[in-house]
Coordinates of C-alpha atoms and ligand atoms in Angstrom, one line a residue:
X230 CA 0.0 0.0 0.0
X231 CA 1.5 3.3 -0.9
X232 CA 0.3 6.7 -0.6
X233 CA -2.0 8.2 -3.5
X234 CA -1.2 12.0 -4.8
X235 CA -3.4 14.2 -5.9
X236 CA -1.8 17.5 -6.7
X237 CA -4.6 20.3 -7.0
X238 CA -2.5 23.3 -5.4
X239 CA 0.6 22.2 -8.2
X240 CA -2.1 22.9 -11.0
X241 CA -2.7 26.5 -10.0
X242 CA -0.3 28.9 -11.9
X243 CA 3.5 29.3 -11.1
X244 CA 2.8 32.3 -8.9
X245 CA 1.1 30.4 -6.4
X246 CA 4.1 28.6 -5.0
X247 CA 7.9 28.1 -6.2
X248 CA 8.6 24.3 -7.2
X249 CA 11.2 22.8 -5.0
X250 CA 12.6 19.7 -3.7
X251 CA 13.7 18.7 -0.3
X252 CA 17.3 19.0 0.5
X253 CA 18.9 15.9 0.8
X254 CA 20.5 15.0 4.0
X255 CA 23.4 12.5 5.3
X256 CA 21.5 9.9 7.6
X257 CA 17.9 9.9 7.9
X258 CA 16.8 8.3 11.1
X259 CA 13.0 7.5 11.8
X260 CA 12.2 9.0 15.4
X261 CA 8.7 8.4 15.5
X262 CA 5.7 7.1 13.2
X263 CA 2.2 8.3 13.9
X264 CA 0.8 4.5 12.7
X265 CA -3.0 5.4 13.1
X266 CA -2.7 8.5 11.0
X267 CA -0.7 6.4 8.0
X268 CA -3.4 3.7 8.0
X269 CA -6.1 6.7 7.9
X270 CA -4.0 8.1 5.0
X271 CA -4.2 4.2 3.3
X272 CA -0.4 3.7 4.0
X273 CA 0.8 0.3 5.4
X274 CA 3.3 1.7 8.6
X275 CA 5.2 -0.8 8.1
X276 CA 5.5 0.5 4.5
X277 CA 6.9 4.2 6.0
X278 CA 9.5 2.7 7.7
X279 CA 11.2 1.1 5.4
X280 CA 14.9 2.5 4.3
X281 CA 13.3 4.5 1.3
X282 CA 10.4 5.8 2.7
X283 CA 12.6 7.2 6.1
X284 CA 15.0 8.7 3.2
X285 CA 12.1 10.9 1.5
X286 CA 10.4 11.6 5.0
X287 CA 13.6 13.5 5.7
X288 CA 14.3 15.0 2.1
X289 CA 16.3 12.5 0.0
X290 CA 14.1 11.2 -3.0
X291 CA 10.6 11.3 -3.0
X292 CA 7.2 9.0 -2.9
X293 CA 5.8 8.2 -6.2
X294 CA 3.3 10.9 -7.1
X295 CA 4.9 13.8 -4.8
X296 CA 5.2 17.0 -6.9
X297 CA 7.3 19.3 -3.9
X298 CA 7.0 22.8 -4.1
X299 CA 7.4 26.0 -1.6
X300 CA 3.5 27.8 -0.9
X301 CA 3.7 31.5 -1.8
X302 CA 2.3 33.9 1.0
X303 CA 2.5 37.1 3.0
X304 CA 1.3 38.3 6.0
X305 CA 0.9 40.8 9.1
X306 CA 3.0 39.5 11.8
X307 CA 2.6 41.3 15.1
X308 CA 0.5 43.7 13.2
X309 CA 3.0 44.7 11.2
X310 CA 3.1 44.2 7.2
X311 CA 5.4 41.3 5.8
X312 CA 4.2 41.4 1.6
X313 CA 6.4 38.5 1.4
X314 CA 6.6 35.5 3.1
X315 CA 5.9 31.9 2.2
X316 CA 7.4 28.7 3.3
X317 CA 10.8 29.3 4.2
X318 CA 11.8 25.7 5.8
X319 CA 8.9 23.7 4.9
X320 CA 8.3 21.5 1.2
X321 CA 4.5 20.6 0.4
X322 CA 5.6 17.0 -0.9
X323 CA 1.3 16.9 -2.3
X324 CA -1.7 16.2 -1.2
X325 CA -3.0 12.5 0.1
X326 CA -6.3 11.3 -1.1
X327 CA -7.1 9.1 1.7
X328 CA -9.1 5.5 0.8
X329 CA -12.4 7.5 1.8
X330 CA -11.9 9.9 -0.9
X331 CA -10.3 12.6 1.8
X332 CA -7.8 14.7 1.2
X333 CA -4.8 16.1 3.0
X334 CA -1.4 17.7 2.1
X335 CA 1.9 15.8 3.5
X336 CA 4.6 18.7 3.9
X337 CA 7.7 18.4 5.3
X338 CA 8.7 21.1 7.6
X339 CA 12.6 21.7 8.2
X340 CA 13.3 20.6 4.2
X341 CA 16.0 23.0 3.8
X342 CA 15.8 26.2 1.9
X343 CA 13.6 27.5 -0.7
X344 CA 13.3 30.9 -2.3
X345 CA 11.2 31.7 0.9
X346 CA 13.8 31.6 3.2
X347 CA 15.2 35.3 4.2
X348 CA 18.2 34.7 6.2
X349 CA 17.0 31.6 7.6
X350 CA 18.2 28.1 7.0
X351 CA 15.5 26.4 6.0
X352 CA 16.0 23.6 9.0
X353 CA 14.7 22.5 12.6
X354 CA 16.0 20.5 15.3
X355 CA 15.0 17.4 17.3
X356 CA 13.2 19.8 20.3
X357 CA 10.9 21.5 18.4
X358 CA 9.8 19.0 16.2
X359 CA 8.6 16.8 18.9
X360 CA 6.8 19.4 20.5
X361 CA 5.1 20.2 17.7
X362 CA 4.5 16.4 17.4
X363 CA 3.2 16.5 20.7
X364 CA 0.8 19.2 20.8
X365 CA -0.8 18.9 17.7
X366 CA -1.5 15.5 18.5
X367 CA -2.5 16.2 22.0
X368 CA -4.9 18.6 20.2
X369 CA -6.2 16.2 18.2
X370 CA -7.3 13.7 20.9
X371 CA -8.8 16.4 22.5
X372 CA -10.9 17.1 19.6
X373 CA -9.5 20.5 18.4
X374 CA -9.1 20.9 14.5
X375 CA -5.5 20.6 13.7
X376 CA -2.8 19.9 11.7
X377 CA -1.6 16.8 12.6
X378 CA 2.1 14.8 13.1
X379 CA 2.9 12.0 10.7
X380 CA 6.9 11.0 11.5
X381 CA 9.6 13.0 13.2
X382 CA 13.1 12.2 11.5
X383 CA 16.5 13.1 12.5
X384 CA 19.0 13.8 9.3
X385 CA 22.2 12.9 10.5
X386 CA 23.3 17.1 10.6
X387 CA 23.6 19.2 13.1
X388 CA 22.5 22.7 13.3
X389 CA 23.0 26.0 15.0
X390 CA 20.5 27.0 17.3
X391 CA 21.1 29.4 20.2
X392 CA 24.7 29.0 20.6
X393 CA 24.3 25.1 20.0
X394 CA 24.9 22.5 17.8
X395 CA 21.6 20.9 17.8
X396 CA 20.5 17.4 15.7
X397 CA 18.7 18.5 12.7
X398 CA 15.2 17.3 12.0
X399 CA 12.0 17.2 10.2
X400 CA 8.5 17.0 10.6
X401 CA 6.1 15.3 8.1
X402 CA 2.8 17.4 8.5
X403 CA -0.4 16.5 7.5
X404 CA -3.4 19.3 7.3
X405 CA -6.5 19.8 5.5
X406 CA -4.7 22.4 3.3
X407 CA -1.6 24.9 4.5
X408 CA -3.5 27.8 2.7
X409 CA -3.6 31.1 5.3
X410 CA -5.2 34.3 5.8
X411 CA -2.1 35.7 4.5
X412 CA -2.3 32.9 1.2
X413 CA -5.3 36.0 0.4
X414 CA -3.1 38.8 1.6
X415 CA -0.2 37.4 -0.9
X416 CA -2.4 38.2 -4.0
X417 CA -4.5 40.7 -2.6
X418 CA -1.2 42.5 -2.0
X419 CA 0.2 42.6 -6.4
X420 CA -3.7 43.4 -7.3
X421 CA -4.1 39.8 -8.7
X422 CA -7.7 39.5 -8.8
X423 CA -7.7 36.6 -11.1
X424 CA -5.3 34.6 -8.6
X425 CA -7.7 35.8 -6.1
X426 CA -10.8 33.6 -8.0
X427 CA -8.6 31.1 -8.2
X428 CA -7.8 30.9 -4.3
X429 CA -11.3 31.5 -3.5
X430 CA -12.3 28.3 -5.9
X431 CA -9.9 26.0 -4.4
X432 CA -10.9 26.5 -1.0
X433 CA -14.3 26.2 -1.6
X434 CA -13.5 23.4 -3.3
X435 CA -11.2 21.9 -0.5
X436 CA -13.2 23.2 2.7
X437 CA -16.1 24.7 2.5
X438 CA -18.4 23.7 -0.4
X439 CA -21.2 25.0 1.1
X440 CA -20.4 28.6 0.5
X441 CA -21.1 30.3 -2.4
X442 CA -18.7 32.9 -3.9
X443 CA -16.5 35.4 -2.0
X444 CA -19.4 36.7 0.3
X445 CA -19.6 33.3 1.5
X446 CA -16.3 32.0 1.8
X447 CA -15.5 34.8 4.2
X448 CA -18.5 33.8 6.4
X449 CA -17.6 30.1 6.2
X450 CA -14.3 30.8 8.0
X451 CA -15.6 33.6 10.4
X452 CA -18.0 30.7 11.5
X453 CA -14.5 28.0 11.2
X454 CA -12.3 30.2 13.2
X455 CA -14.7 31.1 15.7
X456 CA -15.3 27.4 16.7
X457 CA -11.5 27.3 16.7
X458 CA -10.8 29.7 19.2
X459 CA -14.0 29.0 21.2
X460 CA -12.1 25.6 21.4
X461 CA -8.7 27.1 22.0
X462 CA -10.1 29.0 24.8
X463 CA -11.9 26.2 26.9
X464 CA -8.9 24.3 26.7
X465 CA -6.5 27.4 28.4
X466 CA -4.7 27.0 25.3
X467 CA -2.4 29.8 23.8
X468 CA -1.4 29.8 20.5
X469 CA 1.7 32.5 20.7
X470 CA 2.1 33.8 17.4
X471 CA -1.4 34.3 15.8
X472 CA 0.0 36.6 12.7
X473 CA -2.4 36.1 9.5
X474 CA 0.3 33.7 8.0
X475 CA -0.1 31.5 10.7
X476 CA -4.3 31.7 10.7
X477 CA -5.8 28.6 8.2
X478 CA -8.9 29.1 6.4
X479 CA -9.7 25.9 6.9
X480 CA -10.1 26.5 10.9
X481 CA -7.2 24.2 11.9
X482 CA -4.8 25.0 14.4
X483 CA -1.1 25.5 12.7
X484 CA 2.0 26.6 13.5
X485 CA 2.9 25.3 16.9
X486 CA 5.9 27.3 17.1
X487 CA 5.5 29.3 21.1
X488 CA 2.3 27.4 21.4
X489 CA 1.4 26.7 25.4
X490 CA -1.6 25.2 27.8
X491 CA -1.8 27.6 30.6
X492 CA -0.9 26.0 34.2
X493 CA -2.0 28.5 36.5
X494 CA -4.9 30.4 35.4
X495 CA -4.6 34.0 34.5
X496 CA -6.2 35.9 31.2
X497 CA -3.4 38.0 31.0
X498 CA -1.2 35.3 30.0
X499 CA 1.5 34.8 27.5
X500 CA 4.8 32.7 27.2
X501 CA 6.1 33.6 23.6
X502 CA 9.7 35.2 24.4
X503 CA 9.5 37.4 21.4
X504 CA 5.7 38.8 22.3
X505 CA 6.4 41.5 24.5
X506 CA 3.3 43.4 24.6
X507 CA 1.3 40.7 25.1
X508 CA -0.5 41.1 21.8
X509 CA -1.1 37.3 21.8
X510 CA -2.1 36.7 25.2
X511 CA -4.9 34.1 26.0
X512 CA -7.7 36.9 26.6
X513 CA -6.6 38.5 23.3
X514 CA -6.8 35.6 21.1
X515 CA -10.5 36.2 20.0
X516 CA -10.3 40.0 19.1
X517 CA -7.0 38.8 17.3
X518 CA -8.5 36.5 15.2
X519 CA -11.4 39.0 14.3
X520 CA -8.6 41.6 13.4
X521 CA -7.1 38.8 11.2
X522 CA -10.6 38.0 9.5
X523 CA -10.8 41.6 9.0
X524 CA -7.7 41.3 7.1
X525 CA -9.4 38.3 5.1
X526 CA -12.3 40.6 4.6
X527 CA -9.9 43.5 2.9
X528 CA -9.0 41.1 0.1
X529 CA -11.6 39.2 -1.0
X530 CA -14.1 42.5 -1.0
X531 CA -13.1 43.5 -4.7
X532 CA -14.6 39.7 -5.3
X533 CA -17.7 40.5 -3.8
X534 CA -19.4 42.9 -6.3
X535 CA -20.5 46.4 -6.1
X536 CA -17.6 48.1 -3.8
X537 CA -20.0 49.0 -1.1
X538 CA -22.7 46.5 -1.0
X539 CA -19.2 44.2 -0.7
X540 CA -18.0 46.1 2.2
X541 CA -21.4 46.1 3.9
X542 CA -21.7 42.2 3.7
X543 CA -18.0 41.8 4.9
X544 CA -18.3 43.8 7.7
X545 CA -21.2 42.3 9.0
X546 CA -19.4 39.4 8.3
X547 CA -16.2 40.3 10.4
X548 CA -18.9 41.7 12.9
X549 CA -21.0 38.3 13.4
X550 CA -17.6 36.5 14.8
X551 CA -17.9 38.0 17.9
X552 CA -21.5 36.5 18.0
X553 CA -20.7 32.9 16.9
X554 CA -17.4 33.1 19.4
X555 CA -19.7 34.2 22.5
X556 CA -22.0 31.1 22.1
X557 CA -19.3 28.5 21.2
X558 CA -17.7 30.0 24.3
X559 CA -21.0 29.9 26.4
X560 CA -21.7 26.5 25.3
X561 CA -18.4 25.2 25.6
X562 CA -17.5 26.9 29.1
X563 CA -21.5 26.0 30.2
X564 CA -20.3 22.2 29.9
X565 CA -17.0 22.6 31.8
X566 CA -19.0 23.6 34.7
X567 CA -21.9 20.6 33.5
X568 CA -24.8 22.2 32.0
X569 CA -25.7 20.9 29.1
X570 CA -27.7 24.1 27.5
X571 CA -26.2 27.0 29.3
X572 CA -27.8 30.5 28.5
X573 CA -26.7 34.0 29.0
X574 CA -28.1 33.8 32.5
X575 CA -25.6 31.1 33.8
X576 CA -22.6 34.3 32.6
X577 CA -21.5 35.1 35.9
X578 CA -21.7 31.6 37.2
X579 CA -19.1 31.2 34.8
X580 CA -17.5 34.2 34.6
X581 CA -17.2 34.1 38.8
X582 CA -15.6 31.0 38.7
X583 CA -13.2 32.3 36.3
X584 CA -11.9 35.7 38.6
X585 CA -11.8 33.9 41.4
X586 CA -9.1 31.1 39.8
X587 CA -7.3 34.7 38.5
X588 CA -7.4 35.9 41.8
X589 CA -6.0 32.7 43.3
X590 CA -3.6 31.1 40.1
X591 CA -5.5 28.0 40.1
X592 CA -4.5 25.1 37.5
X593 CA -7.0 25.6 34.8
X594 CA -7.1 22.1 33.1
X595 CA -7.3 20.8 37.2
X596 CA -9.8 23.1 38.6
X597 CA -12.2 22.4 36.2
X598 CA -11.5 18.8 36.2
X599 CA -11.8 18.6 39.7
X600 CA -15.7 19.7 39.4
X601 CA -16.3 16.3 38.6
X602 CA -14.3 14.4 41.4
X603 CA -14.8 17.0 43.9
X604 CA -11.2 17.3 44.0
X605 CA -11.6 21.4 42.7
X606 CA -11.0 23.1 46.0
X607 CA -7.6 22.1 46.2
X608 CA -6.4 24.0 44.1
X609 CA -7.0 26.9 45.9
X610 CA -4.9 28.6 48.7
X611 CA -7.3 29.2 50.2
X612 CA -10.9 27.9 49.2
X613 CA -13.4 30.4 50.7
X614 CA -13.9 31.6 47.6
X615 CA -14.5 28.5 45.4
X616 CA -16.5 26.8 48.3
X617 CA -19.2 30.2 48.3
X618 CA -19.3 29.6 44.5
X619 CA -19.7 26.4 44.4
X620 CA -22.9 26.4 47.0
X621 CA -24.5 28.2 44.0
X622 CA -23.4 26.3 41.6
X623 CA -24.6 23.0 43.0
X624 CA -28.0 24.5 43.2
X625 CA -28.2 25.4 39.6
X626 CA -27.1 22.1 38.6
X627 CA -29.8 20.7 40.1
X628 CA -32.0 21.2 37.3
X629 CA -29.2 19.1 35.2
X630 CA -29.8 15.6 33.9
X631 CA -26.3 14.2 34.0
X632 CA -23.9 17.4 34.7
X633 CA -21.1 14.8 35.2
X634 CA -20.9 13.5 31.8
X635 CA -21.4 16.7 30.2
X636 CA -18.0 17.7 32.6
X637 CA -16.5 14.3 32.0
X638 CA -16.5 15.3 27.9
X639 CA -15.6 18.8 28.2
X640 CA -12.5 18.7 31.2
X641 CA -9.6 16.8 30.3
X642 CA -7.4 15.9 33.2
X643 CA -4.2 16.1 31.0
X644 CA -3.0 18.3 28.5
X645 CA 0.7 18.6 27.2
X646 CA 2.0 21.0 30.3
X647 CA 4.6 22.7 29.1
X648 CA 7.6 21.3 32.1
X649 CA 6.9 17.8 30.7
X650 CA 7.0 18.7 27.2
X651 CA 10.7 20.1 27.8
X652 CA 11.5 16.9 30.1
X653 CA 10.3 14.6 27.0
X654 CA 12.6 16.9 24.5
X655 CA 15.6 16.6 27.2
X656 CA 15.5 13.1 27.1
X657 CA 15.1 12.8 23.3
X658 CA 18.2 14.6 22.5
X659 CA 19.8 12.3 24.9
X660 CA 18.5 9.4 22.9
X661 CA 16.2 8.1 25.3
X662 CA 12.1 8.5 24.1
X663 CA 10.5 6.7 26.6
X664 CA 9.3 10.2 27.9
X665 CA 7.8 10.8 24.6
X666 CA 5.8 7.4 24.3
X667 CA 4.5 7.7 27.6
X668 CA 3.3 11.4 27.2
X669 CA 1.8 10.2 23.7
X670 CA -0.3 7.5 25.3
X671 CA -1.5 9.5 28.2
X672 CA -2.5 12.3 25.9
X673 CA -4.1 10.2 23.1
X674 CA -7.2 9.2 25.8
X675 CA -7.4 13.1 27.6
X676 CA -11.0 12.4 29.1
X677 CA -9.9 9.0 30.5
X678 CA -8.2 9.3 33.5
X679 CA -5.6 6.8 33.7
X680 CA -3.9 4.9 36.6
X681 CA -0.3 5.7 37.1
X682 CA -0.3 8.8 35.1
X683 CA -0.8 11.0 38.2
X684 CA 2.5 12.8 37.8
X685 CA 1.5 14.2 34.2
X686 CA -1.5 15.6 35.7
X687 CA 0.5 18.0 38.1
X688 CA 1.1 21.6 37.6
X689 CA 4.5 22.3 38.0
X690 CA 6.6 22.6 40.9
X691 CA 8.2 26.3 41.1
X692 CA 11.5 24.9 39.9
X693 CA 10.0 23.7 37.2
X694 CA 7.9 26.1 35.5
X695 CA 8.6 26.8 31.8
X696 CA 8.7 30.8 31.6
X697 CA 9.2 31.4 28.1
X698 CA 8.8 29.5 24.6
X699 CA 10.0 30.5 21.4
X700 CA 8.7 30.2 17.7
X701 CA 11.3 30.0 15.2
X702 CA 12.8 27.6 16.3
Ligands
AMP1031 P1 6.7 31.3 11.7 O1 6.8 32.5 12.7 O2 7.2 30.0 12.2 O3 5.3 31.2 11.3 O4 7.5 31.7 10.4 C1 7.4 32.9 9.8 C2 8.2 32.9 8.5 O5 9.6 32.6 8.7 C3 7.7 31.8 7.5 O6 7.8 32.3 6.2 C4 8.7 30.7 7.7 O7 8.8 29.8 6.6 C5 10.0 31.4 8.0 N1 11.0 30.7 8.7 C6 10.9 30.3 10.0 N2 12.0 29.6 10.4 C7 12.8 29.5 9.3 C8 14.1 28.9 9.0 N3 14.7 28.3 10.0 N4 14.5 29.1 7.8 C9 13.9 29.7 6.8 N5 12.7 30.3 7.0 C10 12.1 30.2 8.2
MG1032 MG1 4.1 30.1 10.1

């Protein structure tokens, strides 16, 4: 069984992308095989880690059918205008049709140069590789849309990264599509209205064939990415570096570059070492994505007829996200505290919960958690303050049919925290990934909790809290 290409993105003209292979590298090394996500591609694992197919996973040859080329784009990063960016370490080999007729592209990310590249290098290391192998994964079992892992490779070279020699690596990616808010911006940018129909088709095409033209396009991915953060959100994840090239129209997460689940609950929150202002915090993240549909909005307008009829319809479009974010946020927030149809009325249940876990630092993932086992309290110097709330909120649930399963599906008890994910990367550079396979298989079953996994459930110790993360990388 061997993987089936279908290359619609290489058929669009030769502005969309630059065509180029993978660089080849000395000793490719399989680290890791996601085996459930080959089979649901129609490839036999056993296939993919054969000498060949480890060689093209980390750049040298390539499957049958691949046609590799580097994804044009631009984009606003921090705010600020980039009309150029594109993938500047990362090869779309093509795109998968799966045995049920799905489609996916396989990119490898830390390929080397292309003409994207800047200054940079075009690689990445071991570290961040298996975090974002990690994470994404870990999103996926929790049920967030994402880009997923397929096989983390070592190539045999080392390279530079702060100071140190590093083992080079590469990820094999698999997403719905890698197209971007800043894919739009890219065109929008040379006046290339005919690229523009182009992009519009093949998304529609690709993700939302429900909508019809421009007009509805833009509203299909308000709705996407407003489900997406909703989800984000609930889970106390931050995403770091939300710039328009990092934002899918397809309303997967990607780019897990400074990516981080909160420990200790406060809004305010940010890790990112290069996000000084806080412009990506976790309270941010839903006005940022708005700002970034807004963005969307700008470039498909002169697609949407008349100049202001179009303007009108895409800023009521932009406007209705912060509609369709407030109920996926009631709804999903109204089932971490186990109501099944929460309305505006139950707000300041929620929203009182919430301040007084900001007030106090409480582990996020385990407060909520801990509504179901009773266990809540505990994580709270000192619990006056949870134990008033939760007097009230044991009388409202008392209208509720079955509050704990409605908790049960909406708390995990273990999310990637970020002191384990750097223990699992220590350990991997030293060779040893027994870390990594038991963080995997705790994190692939995040509603169950599991025996023996305690530790991987704790917030951090002091001396162990991860202060910073960095994209980049
Ligand atoms: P990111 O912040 O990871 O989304 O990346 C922003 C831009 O920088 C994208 O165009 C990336 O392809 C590019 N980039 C990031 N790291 C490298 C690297 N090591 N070499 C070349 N380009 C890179
Ligand atoms: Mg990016």
């Amino acid at each position: 069984m061997t993987l089936h290409f279908d290359n619609s993105y290489a058929r669009l003209p030769g502005r969309f992308y630059a065509r180029q292979a993978p660089a080849a590298v000395p000793a490719p090394t399989l680290v890791v095989l996601n085996d459930d996500l080959a089979r649901r591609l129609g490839a036999d694992p056993a296939a993919l880690r054969t000498g060949e197919a480890v060689g093209w996973l980390a750049g040298n040859g390539l499957p049958e059918g691949a046609e590799p080329l580097a994804q044009a784009y631009a984009g606003h990063q921090f705010g600020g205008w980039v009309p150029q960016l594109g993938d500047g370490r990362a090869v779309l080999l093509g795109e998968v049709i799966a045995p049920d007729g799905a489609r996916f592209d396989l990119q490898l990310k830390g390929a080397g140069q292309t003409p994207f590249s800047r200054q940079g290098d075009g690689r990445a290391w071991l570290g961040p590789v298996l975090r974002e192998y990690v994470v994404s994964e870990a999103m996926a079992a929790l049920g967030v849309p994402t880009t997923r892992a397929l096989a983390a490779v070592t190539t045999g070279d080392t390279i530079w990264r702060d100071g140190q020699r590093r083992p080079g690596a590469v990820l094999a990616r698999v997403a719905s599509s890698h197209i971007r808010v800043g894919t739009f911006q890219y065109f929008a940018a040379r006046r290339d209205l005919e690229a523009l129909r182009l992009l519009v088709d093949h998304v529609i095409a690709r993700h939302h064939p429900e909508a019809e033209g421009a007009a509805g396009l833009l509203d299909a991915v308000v709705s996407a990415q407003a489900r997406l953060i909703g989800q984000w959100m609930s889970l106390g994840f931050i995403h770091g570096v939300m710039n328009t090239d990092n934002m899918t129209v397809s309303g997967e997460t990607i780019d897990y570059g400074p990516c981080a689940f909160m420990d200790a609950f406060h809004p305010n929150t940010v890790y990112s070492s290069i996000d000084r202002q806080g412009r990506y915090a976790w309270s941010n993240q839903p006005q940022i994505a708005a700002w970034n549909l807004a963005q969307l909005a700008m470039c498909l307008i002169p697609l949407m007829g008349e100049e202001a009829v179009a303007i009108e319809a895409a800023t009521a479009s932009v406007h209705s996200f912060k509609d369709r974010y407030e109920a996926e946020w009631l709804k999903r927030f109204g089932a971490k505290i186990g109501l099944a149809a929460p309305t505006g009325a139950d707000l300041t249940l929620i929203d009182d919960l919430m301040a007084e876990m900001t007030r106090q630092g409480a582990d996020f993932t385990n407060t909520f958690r801990g509504l179901l086992d009773g266990t809540a309290a505990g994580n709270f110097g000192d619990p006056a303050g949870f134990d008033a709330w939760s007097g009230r909120w044991r009388e409202r649930l008392s209208s509720e049919a079955d509050p704990q399963a409605v908790m049960a599906a909406a708390n995990p008890a273990y999310i990637p925290r970020n002191h384990q994910v750097e223990v699992m990367i220590e350990a991997a550079v030293a060779g040893d990934m027994s870390p990594f396979h038991r963080l995997m298989s705790v994190l692939q079953r995040p509603y169950d909790s599991q025996p023996g996994a305690e530790d991987l459930a704790l917030p951090p110790r002091p001396d162990q809290v991860v202060q910073a993360t960095f994209c980049g990388t």
